[in-house]
């Protein structure tokens, strides 16, 4: 298997099909070397950002598979999440209870917003991406009107510290850590249980070990397997290696042994991955795939194309709302008029960096994308400072990369499609 | 009645009525009407050429030029070079245009090449190309070796975010042959330049190249059958559009009295797109008259609604929200009228 992998053509093919990700691995390695940040700091920050953002990025998958392209309307889902957070913070429901209430409240708002966005996308077929981008600006105007003008005048919201001193409109930033710094929904999910990263790795490695040994034993009993024997032997070796590394780190006095992961958040993210996998196996998922493949064939096959597309957008919007709630409970403060604005752009850039395209995306793309994208994010300001003596240049470079990645990936995809259609 | 409404178009009708209502309200509120109208006229001249940049792009079938920031950046580079060399007054304005022209032609050519490779999804790609170039130039504004004390930070590196051009070529157009009617200030030079540029673009659309591009934009199949080189036409149209964007921002900055660098050009394409669409253009068809009507209605509404809204709702920035909703609502409305390639009912 390994020899086959190392053959020249397959390496070349692998490199071409993952060119974006490879460039980003190189960029982040260079950035890491230049930035002079401690690796413990980088890892800590990375774990934090993975738990914060993965849910949002994963919410992009279903519309892509349903042929709607990248959902630039994600911002609208984020708004739904923020509206429910505002309500829950106003009612002062704290902790995990408040968090769950947010999730429940965001569901109907997300469904409504998703339905409306879906209707719009059906009216702008072939232009969904630019329509998504512009509808997010449009909705932002309405959102500001609601929270700056209606609150305090039409919507009664008295005696809350969230209101501006003159009694009308919400403040710019809203603290989510309750009235006196305790309570609120800050860390409601992340803080439930934090597990040492290396215990987590050991547990995963042991599970993998048991699985591979079980499969190898199956092989001896002549039961047919999905993968060749070498793969499972490889798994065994890797898991043993991981266990050894983890144990060594834990007994040594390296700083790494203090890295912790928010276990519950990671379980929630894993559940979403599972949901994405399972839904594609259902009738609905098959419809998504058919519509994504060809609307014409789907229509001939008796699928209600427009309804299927709306369903995909609704699912994405609701997931984005929940993703934004997870994001904000980790951050701990909400920028009322700004937190939602860049959600779509960052998530889309992340999934594209992970190797997804406008018409195909996998869970693995989303996860790799989040890791690579945030790696660049963490190191670029300090790297910019190290090279140019100006941290601002790193920030601009970061924005340039984000927009550039989106532009170039979309362009490459469109170019491929255009070439194919001419053939 | 219905025929008339269809002819004018619902968005144009709504915005026109809104504009009139706002003006009447302003009058009843006792706001100084001459100031208000002066502002409307000034904005008409300021934004005109930027909106005009949409015409060649739409006519060639590419759709509205969402990558207007690229042209704007070329113009800003020209303006900054002109100030660096110390040109003042009309020569300053003229040299800014001269310096930006070769750059705009080159970039417009490359951009046209890009758009030819990505037929069918021009708008989203254009938007993000524009965005990324703005960020790229943010780095350039810091790194490029400009020295003029009018522009650079007194301490630290790079050009300032915003700097006045009062002493170089600010307001030179506004002050050319300017006069007042009933207290309404008419910046004659600015308006004349805009109308002259409109005339030039009009001539261009009537020229042989322009007619060919128009035909190609309207019906690519037909154009192909009659042997027209569509790709070449699209590239030329994009070069013209980029050049107009560059000239547009120089005129805008001159009239505004300040040059804005860094993130300022980021969202400048959207108001221009909305303006021409209000004027009656669609994503497939645009005329000079659409530009003139559109700029007048859209910028007029924005200029007049700001003081009126602040009078009515002292809280919050109502006119900014209204701008967002109206501007993007119009673009969305226009997008629903575009029939994509894979349309299925």
PDB file of N, CA, C and O in Angstrom, chain A residues 129-165:
ATOM      1  N   UNK A 129     -24.500  32.482  -4.862  1.00  0.00           N
ATOM      2  CA  UNK A 129     -23.406  32.933  -4.004  1.00  0.00           C
ATOM      3  C   UNK A 129     -23.407  34.448  -3.849  1.00  0.00           C
ATOM      4  O   UNK A 129     -23.322  34.960  -2.742  1.00  0.00           O
ATOM      5  N   UNK A 130     -23.538  35.153  -4.981  1.00  0.00           N
ATOM      6  CA  UNK A 130     -23.552  36.611  -4.875  1.00  0.00           C
ATOM      7  C   UNK A 130     -24.842  37.061  -4.176  1.00  0.00           C
ATOM      8  O   UNK A 130     -24.832  37.994  -3.363  1.00  0.00           O
ATOM      9  N   UNK A 131     -25.940  36.344  -4.427  1.00  0.00           N
ATOM     10  CA  UNK A 131     -27.192  36.678  -3.739  1.00  0.00           C
ATOM     11  C   UNK A 131     -27.024  36.482  -2.234  1.00  0.00           C
ATOM     12  O   UNK A 131     -27.503  37.297  -1.436  1.00  0.00           O
ATOM     13  N   UNK A 132     -26.324  35.411  -1.836  1.00  0.00           N
ATOM     14  CA  UNK A 132     -26.094  35.162  -0.411  1.00  0.00           C
ATOM     15  C   UNK A 132     -25.276  36.270   0.217  1.00  0.00           C
ATOM     16  O   UNK A 132     -25.566  36.730   1.326  1.00  0.00           O
ATOM     17  N   UNK A 133     -24.265  36.707  -0.517  1.00  0.00           N
ATOM     18  CA  UNK A 133     -23.410  37.779   0.004  1.00  0.00           C
ATOM     19  C   UNK A 133     -24.224  39.046   0.209  1.00  0.00           C
ATOM     20  O   UNK A 133     -24.143  39.712   1.254  1.00  0.00           O
ATOM     21  N   UNK A 134     -25.043  39.370  -0.791  1.00  0.00           N
ATOM     22  CA  UNK A 134     -25.765  40.643  -0.719  1.00  0.00           C
ATOM     23  C   UNK A 134     -26.924  40.553   0.254  1.00  0.00           C
ATOM     24  O   UNK A 134     -27.215  41.517   0.966  1.00  0.00           O
ATOM     25  N   UNK A 135     -27.551  39.381   0.349  1.00  0.00           N
ATOM     26  CA  UNK A 135     -28.662  39.282   1.299  1.00  0.00           C
ATOM     27  C   UNK A 135     -28.136  39.421   2.733  1.00  0.00           C
ATOM     28  O   UNK A 135     -28.840  39.899   3.614  1.00  0.00           O
ATOM     29  N   UNK A 136     -26.861  39.072   2.943  1.00  0.00           N
ATOM     30  CA  UNK A 136     -26.331  39.243   4.300  1.00  0.00           C
ATOM     31  C   UNK A 136     -26.166  40.730   4.621  1.00  0.00           C
ATOM     32  O   UNK A 136     -26.427  41.154   5.744  1.00  0.00           O
ATOM     33  N   UNK A 137     -25.773  41.529   3.626  1.00  0.00           N
ATOM     34  CA  UNK A 137     -25.707  42.983   3.858  1.00  0.00           C
ATOM     35  C   UNK A 137     -27.106  43.546   4.091  1.00  0.00           C
ATOM     36  O   UNK A 137     -27.321  44.380   4.973  1.00  0.00           O
ATOM     37  N   UNK A 138     -28.036  43.075   3.274  1.00  0.00           N
ATOM     38  CA  UNK A 138     -29.424  43.536   3.372  1.00  0.00           C
ATOM     39  C   UNK A 138     -29.981  43.233   4.755  1.00  0.00           C
ATOM     40  O   UNK A 138     -30.522  44.106   5.442  1.00  0.00           O
ATOM     41  N   UNK A 139     -29.805  41.972   5.189  1.00  0.00           N
ATOM     42  CA  UNK A 139     -30.338  41.566   6.488  1.00  0.00           C
ATOM     43  C   UNK A 139     -29.659  42.320   7.616  1.00  0.00           C
ATOM     44  O   UNK A 139     -30.269  42.594   8.645  1.00  0.00           O
ATOM     45  N   UNK A 140     -28.391  42.678   7.399  1.00  0.00           N
ATOM     46  CA  UNK A 140     -27.684  43.418   8.439  1.00  0.00           C
ATOM     47  C   UNK A 140     -28.340  44.770   8.701  1.00  0.00           C
ATOM     48  O   UNK A 140     -28.411  45.224   9.843  1.00  0.00           O
ATOM     49  N   UNK A 141     -28.856  45.400   7.639  1.00  0.00           N
ATOM     50  CA  UNK A 141     -29.579  46.654   7.816  1.00  0.00           C
ATOM     51  C   UNK A 141     -30.817  46.459   8.674  1.00  0.00           C
ATOM     52  O   UNK A 141     -31.082  47.227   9.612  1.00  0.00           O
ATOM     53  N   UNK A 142     -31.566  45.395   8.393  1.00  0.00           N
ATOM     54  CA  UNK A 142     -32.777  45.123   9.165  1.00  0.00           C
ATOM     55  C   UNK A 142     -32.431  44.777  10.609  1.00  0.00           C
ATOM     56  O   UNK A 142     -33.101  45.210  11.552  1.00  0.00           O
ATOM     57  N   UNK A 143     -31.353  44.009  10.773  1.00  0.00           N
ATOM     58  CA  UNK A 143     -30.899  43.594  12.109  1.00  0.00           C
ATOM     59  C   UNK A 143     -30.555  44.818  12.948  1.00  0.00           C
ATOM     60  O   UNK A 143     -30.950  44.936  14.108  1.00  0.00           O
ATOM     61  N   UNK A 144     -29.826  45.755  12.324  1.00  0.00           N
ATOM     62  CA  UNK A 144     -29.468  46.977  13.051  1.00  0.00           C
ATOM     63  C   UNK A 144     -30.704  47.783  13.398  1.00  0.00           C
ATOM     64  O   UNK A 144     -30.808  48.332  14.484  1.00  0.00           O
ATOM     65  N   UNK A 145     -31.643  47.840  12.453  1.00  0.00           N
ATOM     66  CA  UNK A 145     -32.871  48.586  12.705  1.00  0.00           C
ATOM     67  C   UNK A 145     -33.597  47.985  13.903  1.00  0.00           C
ATOM     68  O   UNK A 145     -34.046  48.691  14.806  1.00  0.00           O
ATOM     69  N   UNK A 146     -33.681  46.657  13.919  1.00  0.00           N
ATOM     70  CA  UNK A 146     -34.364  45.969  15.016  1.00  0.00           C
ATOM     71  C   UNK A 146     -33.705  46.274  16.355  1.00  0.00           C
ATOM     72  O   UNK A 146     -34.369  46.628  17.328  1.00  0.00           O
ATOM     73  N   UNK A 147     -32.389  46.160  16.411  1.00  0.00           N
ATOM     74  CA  UNK A 147     -31.708  46.234  17.704  1.00  0.00           C
ATOM     75  C   UNK A 147     -31.361  47.658  18.121  1.00  0.00           C
ATOM     76  O   UNK A 147     -31.192  47.933  19.302  1.00  0.00           O
ATOM     77  N   UNK A 148     -31.248  48.575  17.160  1.00  0.00           N
ATOM     78  CA  UNK A 148     -30.866  49.948  17.526  1.00  0.00           C
ATOM     79  C   UNK A 148     -32.063  50.860  17.701  1.00  0.00           C
ATOM     80  O   UNK A 148     -32.024  51.804  18.480  1.00  0.00           O
ATOM     81  N   UNK A 149     -33.140  50.580  16.955  1.00  0.00           N
ATOM     82  CA  UNK A 149     -34.269  51.509  16.973  1.00  0.00           C
ATOM     83  C   UNK A 149     -35.497  50.904  17.642  1.00  0.00           C
ATOM     84  O   UNK A 149     -36.155  51.546  18.456  1.00  0.00           O
ATOM     85  N   UNK A 150     -35.787  49.641  17.301  1.00  0.00           N
ATOM     86  CA  UNK A 150     -37.009  49.025  17.837  1.00  0.00           C
ATOM     87  C   UNK A 150     -36.874  48.687  19.314  1.00  0.00           C
ATOM     88  O   UNK A 150     -37.820  48.835  20.081  1.00  0.00           O
ATOM     89  N   UNK A 151     -35.702  48.210  19.701  1.00  0.00           N
ATOM     90  CA  UNK A 151     -35.518  47.844  21.109  1.00  0.00           C
ATOM     91  C   UNK A 151     -35.564  49.105  21.960  1.00  0.00           C
ATOM     92  O   UNK A 151     -34.863  50.070  21.689  1.00  0.00           O
ATOM     93  N   UNK A 152     -36.417  49.071  22.972  1.00  0.00           N
ATOM     94  CA  UNK A 152     -36.534  50.241  23.830  1.00  0.00           C
ATOM     95  C   UNK A 152     -37.674  51.154  23.416  1.00  0.00           C
ATOM     96  O   UNK A 152     -38.171  51.938  24.209  1.00  0.00           O
ATOM     97  N   UNK A 153     -38.082  51.069  22.143  1.00  0.00           N
ATOM     98  CA  UNK A 153     -39.240  51.861  21.734  1.00  0.00           C
ATOM     99  C   UNK A 153     -40.436  50.936  21.523  1.00  0.00           C
ATOM    100  O   UNK A 153     -41.404  50.986  22.286  1.00  0.00           O
ATOM    101  N   UNK A 154     -40.380  50.080  20.516  1.00  0.00           N
ATOM    102  CA  UNK A 154     -41.490  49.170  20.241  1.00  0.00           C
ATOM    103  C   UNK A 154     -41.374  47.912  21.101  1.00  0.00           C
ATOM    104  O   UNK A 154     -42.348  47.436  21.668  1.00  0.00           O
ATOM    105  N   UNK A 155     -40.152  47.379  21.178  1.00  0.00           N
ATOM    106  CA  UNK A 155     -39.938  46.186  22.002  1.00  0.00           C
ATOM    107  C   UNK A 155     -39.529  46.653  23.392  1.00  0.00           C
ATOM    108  O   UNK A 155     -38.485  47.283  23.553  1.00  0.00           O
ATOM    109  N   UNK A 156     -40.339  46.391  24.391  1.00  0.00           N
ATOM    110  CA  UNK A 156     -39.983  46.864  25.734  1.00  0.00           C
ATOM    111  C   UNK A 156     -38.847  46.036  26.321  1.00  0.00           C
ATOM    112  O   UNK A 156     -38.881  44.815  26.296  1.00  0.00           O
ATOM    113  N   UNK A 157     -37.816  46.685  26.780  1.00  0.00           N
ATOM    114  CA  UNK A 157     -36.667  45.982  27.360  1.00  0.00           C
ATOM    115  C   UNK A 157     -36.117  46.888  28.448  1.00  0.00           C
ATOM    116  O   UNK A 157     -35.124  47.568  28.259  1.00  0.00           O
ATOM    117  N   UNK A 158     -36.818  46.951  29.540  1.00  0.00           N
ATOM    118  CA  UNK A 158     -36.440  47.940  30.554  1.00  0.00           C
ATOM    119  C   UNK A 158     -35.406  47.381  31.520  1.00  0.00           C
ATOM    120  O   UNK A 158     -35.277  46.189  31.704  1.00  0.00           O
ATOM    121  N   UNK A 159     -34.681  48.305  32.145  1.00  0.00           N
ATOM    122  CA  UNK A 159     -33.778  47.985  33.245  1.00  0.00           C
ATOM    123  C   UNK A 159     -32.818  46.858  32.908  1.00  0.00           C
ATOM    124  O   UNK A 159     -32.673  45.899  33.660  1.00  0.00           O
ATOM    125  N   UNK A 160     -32.214  46.960  31.770  1.00  0.00           N
ATOM    126  CA  UNK A 160     -31.215  45.951  31.463  1.00  0.00           C
ATOM    127  C   UNK A 160     -29.902  46.671  31.210  1.00  0.00           C
ATOM    128  O   UNK A 160     -29.885  47.756  30.624  1.00  0.00           O
ATOM    129  N   UNK A 161     -28.801  46.060  31.638  1.00  0.00           N
ATOM    130  CA  UNK A 161     -27.514  46.705  31.391  1.00  0.00           C
ATOM    131  C   UNK A 161     -27.128  46.615  29.913  1.00  0.00           C
ATOM    132  O   UNK A 161     -26.171  47.225  29.482  1.00  0.00           O
ATOM    133  N   UNK A 162     -27.901  45.809  29.152  1.00  0.00           N
ATOM    134  CA  UNK A 162     -27.583  45.698  27.731  1.00  0.00           C
ATOM    135  C   UNK A 162     -28.028  46.922  26.951  1.00  0.00           C
ATOM    136  O   UNK A 162     -27.584  47.141  25.830  1.00  0.00           O
ATOM    137  N   UNK A 163     -28.952  47.686  27.526  1.00  0.00           N
ATOM    138  CA  UNK A 163     -29.501  48.842  26.814  1.00  0.00           C
ATOM    139  C   UNK A 163     -28.559  50.031  26.963  1.00  0.00           C
ATOM    140  O   UNK A 163     -27.932  50.205  28.002  1.00  0.00           O
ATOM    141  N   UNK A 164     -28.501  50.855  25.914  1.00  0.00           N
ATOM    142  CA  UNK A 164     -27.681  52.061  25.990  1.00  0.00           C
ATOM    143  C   UNK A 164     -28.245  53.000  27.066  1.00  0.00           C
ATOM    144  O   UNK A 164     -29.431  52.924  27.395  1.00  0.00           O
ATOM    145  N   UNK A 165     -27.429  53.891  27.612  1.00  0.00           N
ATOM    146  CA  UNK A 165     -27.874  54.742  28.712  1.00  0.00           C
ATOM    147  C   UNK A 165     -29.144  55.546  28.408  1.00  0.00           C
ATOM    148  O   UNK A 165     -29.946  55.791  29.308  1.00  0.00           O
TER     149      UNK A 165
END
